[in-house]
PDB file of C-alpha atoms in Angstrom:
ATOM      1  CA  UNK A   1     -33.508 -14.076 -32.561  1.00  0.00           C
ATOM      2  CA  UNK A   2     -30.737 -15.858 -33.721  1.00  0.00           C
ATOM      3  CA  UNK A   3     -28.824 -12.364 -33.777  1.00  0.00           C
ATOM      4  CA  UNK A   4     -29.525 -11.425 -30.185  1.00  0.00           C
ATOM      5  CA  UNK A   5     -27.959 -14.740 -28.840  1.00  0.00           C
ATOM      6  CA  UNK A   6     -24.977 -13.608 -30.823  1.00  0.00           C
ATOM      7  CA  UNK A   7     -24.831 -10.132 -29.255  1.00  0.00           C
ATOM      8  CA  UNK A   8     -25.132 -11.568 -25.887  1.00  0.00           C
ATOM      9  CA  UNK A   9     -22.626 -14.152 -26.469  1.00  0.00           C
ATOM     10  CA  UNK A  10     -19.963 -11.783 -27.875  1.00  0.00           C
ATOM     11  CA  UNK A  11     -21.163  -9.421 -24.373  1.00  0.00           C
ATOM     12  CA  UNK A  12     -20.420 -12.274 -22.235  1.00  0.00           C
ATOM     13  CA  UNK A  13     -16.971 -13.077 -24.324  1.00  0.00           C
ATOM     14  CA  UNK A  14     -16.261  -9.042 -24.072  1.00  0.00           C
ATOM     15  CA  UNK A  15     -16.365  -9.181 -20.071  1.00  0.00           C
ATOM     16  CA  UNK A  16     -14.424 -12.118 -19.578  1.00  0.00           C
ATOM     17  CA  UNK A  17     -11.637 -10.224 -21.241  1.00  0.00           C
ATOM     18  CA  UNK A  18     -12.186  -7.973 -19.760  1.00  0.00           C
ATOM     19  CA  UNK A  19     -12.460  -9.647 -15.974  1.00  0.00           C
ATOM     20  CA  UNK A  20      -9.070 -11.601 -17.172  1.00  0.00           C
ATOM     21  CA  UNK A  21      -7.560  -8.013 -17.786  1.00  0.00           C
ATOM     22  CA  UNK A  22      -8.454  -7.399 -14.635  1.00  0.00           C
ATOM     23  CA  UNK A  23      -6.743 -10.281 -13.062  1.00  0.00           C
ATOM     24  CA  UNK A  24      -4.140  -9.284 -14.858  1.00  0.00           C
ATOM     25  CA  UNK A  25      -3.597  -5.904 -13.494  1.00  0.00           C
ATOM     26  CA  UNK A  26      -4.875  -7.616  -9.749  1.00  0.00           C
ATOM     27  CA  UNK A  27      -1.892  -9.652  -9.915  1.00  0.00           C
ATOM     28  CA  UNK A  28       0.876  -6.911 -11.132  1.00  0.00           C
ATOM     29  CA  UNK A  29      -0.611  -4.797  -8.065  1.00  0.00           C
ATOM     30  CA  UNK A  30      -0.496  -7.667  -5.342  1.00  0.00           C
ATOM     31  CA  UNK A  31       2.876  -8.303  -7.044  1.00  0.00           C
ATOM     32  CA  UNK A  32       4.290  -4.381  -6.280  1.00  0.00           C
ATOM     33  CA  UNK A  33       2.212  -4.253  -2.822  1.00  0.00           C
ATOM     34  CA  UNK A  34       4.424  -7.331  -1.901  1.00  0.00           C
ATOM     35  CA  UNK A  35       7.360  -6.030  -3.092  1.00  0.00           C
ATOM     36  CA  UNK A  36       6.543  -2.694  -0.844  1.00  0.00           C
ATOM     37  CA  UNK A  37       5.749  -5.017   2.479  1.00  0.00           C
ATOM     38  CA  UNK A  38       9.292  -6.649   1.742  1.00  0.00           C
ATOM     39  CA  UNK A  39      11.148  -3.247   1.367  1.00  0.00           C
ATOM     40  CA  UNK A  40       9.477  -2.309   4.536  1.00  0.00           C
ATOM     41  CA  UNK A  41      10.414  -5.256   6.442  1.00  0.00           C
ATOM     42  CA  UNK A  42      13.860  -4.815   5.431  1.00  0.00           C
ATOM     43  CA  UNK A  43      13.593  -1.015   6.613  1.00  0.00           C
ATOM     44  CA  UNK A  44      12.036  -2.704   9.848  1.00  0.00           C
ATOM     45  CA  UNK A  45      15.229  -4.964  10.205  1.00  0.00           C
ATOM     46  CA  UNK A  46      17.392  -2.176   9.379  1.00  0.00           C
ATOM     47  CA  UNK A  47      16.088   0.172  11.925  1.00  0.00           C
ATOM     48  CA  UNK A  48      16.210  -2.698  14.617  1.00  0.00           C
ATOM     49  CA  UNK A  49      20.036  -3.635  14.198  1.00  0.00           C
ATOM     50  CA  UNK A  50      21.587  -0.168  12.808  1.00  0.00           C
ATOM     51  CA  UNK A  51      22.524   1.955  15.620  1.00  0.00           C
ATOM     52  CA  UNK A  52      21.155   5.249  15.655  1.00  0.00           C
ATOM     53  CA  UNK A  53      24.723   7.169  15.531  1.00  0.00           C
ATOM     54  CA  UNK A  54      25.187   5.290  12.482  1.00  0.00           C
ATOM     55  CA  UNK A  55      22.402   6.414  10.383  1.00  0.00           C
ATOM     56  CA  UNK A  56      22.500   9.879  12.053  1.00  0.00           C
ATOM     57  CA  UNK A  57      26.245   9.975  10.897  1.00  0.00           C
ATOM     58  CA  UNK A  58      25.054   8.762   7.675  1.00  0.00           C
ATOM     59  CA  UNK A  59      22.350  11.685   6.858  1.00  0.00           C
ATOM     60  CA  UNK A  60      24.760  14.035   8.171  1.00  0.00           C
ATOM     61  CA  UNK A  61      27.216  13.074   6.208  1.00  0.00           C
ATOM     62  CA  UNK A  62      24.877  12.896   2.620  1.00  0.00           C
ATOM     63  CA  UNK A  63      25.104  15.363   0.179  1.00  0.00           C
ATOM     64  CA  UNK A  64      21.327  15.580   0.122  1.00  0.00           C
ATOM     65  CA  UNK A  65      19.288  18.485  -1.773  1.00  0.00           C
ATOM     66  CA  UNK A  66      15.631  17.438  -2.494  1.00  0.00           C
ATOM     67  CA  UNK A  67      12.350  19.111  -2.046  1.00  0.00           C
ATOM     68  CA  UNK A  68       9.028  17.030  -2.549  1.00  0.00           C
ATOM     69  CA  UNK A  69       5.261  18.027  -1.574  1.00  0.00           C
ATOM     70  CA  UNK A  70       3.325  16.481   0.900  1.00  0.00           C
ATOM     71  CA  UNK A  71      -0.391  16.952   2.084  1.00  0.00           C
ATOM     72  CA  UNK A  72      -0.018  20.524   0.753  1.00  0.00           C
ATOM     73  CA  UNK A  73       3.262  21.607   2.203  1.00  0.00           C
ATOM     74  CA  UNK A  74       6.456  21.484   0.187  1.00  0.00           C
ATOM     75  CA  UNK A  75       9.300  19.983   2.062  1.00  0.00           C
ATOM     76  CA  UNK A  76      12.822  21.259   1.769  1.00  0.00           C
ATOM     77  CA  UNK A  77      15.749  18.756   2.455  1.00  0.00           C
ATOM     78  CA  UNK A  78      19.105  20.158   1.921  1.00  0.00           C
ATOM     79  CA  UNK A  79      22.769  20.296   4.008  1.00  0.00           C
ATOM     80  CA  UNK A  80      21.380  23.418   6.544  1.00  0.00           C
ATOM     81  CA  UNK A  81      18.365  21.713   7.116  1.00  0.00           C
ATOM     82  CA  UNK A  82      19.918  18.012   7.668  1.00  0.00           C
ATOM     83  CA  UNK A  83      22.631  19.453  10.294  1.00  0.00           C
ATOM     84  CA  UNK A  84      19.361  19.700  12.715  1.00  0.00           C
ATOM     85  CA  UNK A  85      18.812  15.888  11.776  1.00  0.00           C
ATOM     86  CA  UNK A  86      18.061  13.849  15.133  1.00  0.00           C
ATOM     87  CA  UNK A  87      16.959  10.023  14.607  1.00  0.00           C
ATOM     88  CA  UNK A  88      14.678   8.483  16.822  1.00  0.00           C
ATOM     89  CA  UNK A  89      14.648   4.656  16.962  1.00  0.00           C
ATOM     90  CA  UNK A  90      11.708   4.172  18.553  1.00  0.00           C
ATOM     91  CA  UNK A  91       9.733   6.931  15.901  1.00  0.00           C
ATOM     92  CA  UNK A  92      10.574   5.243  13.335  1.00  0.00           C
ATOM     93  CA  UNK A  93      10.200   1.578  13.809  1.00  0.00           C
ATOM     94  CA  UNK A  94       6.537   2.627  14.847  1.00  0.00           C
ATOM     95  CA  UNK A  95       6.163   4.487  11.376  1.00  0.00           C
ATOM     96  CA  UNK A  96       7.581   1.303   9.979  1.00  0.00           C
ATOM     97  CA  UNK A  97       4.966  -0.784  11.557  1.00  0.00           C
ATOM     98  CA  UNK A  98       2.315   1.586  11.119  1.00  0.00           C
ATOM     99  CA  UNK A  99       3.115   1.748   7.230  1.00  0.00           C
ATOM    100  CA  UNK A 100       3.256  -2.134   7.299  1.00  0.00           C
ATOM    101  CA  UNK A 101      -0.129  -2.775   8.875  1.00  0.00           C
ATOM    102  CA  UNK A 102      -1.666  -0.350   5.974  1.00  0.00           C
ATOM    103  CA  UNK A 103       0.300  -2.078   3.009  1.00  0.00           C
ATOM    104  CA  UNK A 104      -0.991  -5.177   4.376  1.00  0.00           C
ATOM    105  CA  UNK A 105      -4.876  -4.244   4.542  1.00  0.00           C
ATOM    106  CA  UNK A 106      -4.072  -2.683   1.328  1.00  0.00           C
ATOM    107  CA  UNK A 107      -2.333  -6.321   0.233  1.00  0.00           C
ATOM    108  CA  UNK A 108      -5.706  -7.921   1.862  1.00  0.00           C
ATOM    109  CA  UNK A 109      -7.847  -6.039  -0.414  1.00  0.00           C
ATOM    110  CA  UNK A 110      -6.030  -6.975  -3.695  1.00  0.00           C
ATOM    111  CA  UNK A 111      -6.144 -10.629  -3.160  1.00  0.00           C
ATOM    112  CA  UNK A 112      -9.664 -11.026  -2.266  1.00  0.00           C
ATOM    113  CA  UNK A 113     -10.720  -8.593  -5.369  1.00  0.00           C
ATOM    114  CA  UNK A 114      -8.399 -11.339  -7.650  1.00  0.00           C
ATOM    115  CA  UNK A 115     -10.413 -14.190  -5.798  1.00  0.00           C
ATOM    116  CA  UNK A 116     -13.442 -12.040  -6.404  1.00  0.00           C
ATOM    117  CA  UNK A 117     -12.754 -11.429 -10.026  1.00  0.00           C
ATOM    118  CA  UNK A 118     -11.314 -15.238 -10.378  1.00  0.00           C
ATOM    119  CA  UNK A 119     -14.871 -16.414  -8.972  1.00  0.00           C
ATOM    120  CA  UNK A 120     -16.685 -14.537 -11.356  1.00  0.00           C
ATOM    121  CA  UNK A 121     -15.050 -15.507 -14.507  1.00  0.00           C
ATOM    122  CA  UNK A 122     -15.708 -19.220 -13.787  1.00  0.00           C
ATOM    123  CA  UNK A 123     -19.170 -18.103 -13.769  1.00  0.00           C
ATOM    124  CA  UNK A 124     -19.831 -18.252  -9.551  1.00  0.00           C
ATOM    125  CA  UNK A 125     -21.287 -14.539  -9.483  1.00  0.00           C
ATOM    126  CA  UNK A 126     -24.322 -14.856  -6.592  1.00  0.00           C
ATOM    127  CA  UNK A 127     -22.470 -16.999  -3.942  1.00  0.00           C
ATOM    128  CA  UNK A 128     -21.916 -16.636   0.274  1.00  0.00           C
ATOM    129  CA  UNK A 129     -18.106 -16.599  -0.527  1.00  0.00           C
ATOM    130  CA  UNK A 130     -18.329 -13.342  -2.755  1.00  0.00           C
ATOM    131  CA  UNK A 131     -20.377 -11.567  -0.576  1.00  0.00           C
ATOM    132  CA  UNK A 132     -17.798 -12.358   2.777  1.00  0.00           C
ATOM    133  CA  UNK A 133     -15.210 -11.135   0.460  1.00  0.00           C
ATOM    134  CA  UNK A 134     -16.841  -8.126  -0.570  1.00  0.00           C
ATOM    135  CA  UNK A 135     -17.881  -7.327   2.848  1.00  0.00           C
ATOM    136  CA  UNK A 136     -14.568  -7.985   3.918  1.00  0.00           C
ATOM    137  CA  UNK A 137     -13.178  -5.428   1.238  1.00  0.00           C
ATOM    138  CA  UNK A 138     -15.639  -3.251   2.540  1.00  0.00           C
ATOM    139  CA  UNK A 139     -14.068  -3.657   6.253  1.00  0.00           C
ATOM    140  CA  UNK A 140     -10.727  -3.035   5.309  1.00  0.00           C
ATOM    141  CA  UNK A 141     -11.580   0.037   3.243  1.00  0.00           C
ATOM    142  CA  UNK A 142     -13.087   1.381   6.512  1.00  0.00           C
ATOM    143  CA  UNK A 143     -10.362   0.151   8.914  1.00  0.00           C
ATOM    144  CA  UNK A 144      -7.837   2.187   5.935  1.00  0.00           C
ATOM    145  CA  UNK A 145      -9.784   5.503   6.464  1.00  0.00           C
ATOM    146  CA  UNK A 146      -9.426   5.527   9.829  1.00  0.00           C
ATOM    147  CA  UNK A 147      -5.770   4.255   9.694  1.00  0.00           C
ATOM    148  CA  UNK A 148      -4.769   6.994   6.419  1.00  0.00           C
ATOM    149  CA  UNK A 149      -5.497   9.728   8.786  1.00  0.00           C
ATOM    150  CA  UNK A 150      -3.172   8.183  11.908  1.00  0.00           C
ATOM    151  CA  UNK A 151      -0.346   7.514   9.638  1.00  0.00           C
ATOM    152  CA  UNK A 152      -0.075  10.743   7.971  1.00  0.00           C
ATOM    153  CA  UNK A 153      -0.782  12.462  11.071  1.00  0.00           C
ATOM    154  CA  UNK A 154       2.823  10.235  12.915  1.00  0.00           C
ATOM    155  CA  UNK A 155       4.112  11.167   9.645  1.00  0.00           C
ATOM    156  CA  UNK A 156       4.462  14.680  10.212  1.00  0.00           C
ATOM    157  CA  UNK A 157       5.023  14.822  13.479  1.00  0.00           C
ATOM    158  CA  UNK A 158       7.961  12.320  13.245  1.00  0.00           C
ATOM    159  CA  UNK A 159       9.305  14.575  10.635  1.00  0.00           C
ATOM    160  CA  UNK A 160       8.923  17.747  12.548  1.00  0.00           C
ATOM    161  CA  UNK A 161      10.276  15.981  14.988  1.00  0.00           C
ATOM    162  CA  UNK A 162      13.606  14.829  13.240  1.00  0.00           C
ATOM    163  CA  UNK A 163      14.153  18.327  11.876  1.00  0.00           C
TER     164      UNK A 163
END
């Protein structure tokens, strides 16, 4: 008897660790998903204040050879490609916001899994809170499948459109 408390006890101590591992790793993701929103607002600002002569000026005038695959196809970027280069403002603050909105449901997701994992490690497993956040999880998981497909979709045709 006395050996099966023991075994449960050192259960319960094994996933706390590992629930505060978890945390952990929650926290290091909300931490580079919030570092991604910020590099996208500053895109965002960028986009809004630099004229478009000036960045088309700029990729012209880049030295640029890279090739990277995407959804299948492998894109090509070098100096014959780049002379067809043609940047539209309006394009590309939308993919801006578009890639914003997802980072944030993505953001939204992270923190109520840490609150989530933070509620269960204190021991409040069954309550109304947990479920709202799991069925909000649940939402925004839905809301991102529709929302993958539309920004991968003005993803290539903004590209095919710029080249």
């Amino acid at each position: 008897m006395l050996e099966a408390v023991m075994d449960q006890s050192l259960a319960i101590r094994n996933i706390k660790m590992s629930l505060r591992i978890l945390n952990v790793l929650l926290i290091a993701t909300i931490v580079i998903v919030s570092s991604c929103i910020l590099l996208l607002f500053v895109l965002f600002v960028v986009a809004l204040t630099v004229s478009g002569e000036k960045i088309s000026k700029l990729v012209l005038d880049s030295n640029i050879d890279i090739s990277f695959k995407f959804n299948g196809m492998t894109i090509l970027l070098n100096k014959d490609i780049m002379s067809n280069f043609v940047y539209d403002k309006s394009e590309a603050i939308i993919l801006i916001l578009l890639l914003m909105i997802f980072t944030l449901i993505f953001l939204s997701i992270f923190i109520l899994l840490r609150k989530f994992v933070k509620s269960v490690i204190v021991g409040d497993v069954f309550t109304l809170r947990n479920s709202k956040r799991i069925e909000l999880v649940g939402y925004s998981l839905l809301i991102l499948s529709f929302l993958s497909n539309t920004v991968q979709a003005y993803l290539v045709s903004t590209v095919v459109h710029i080249f």
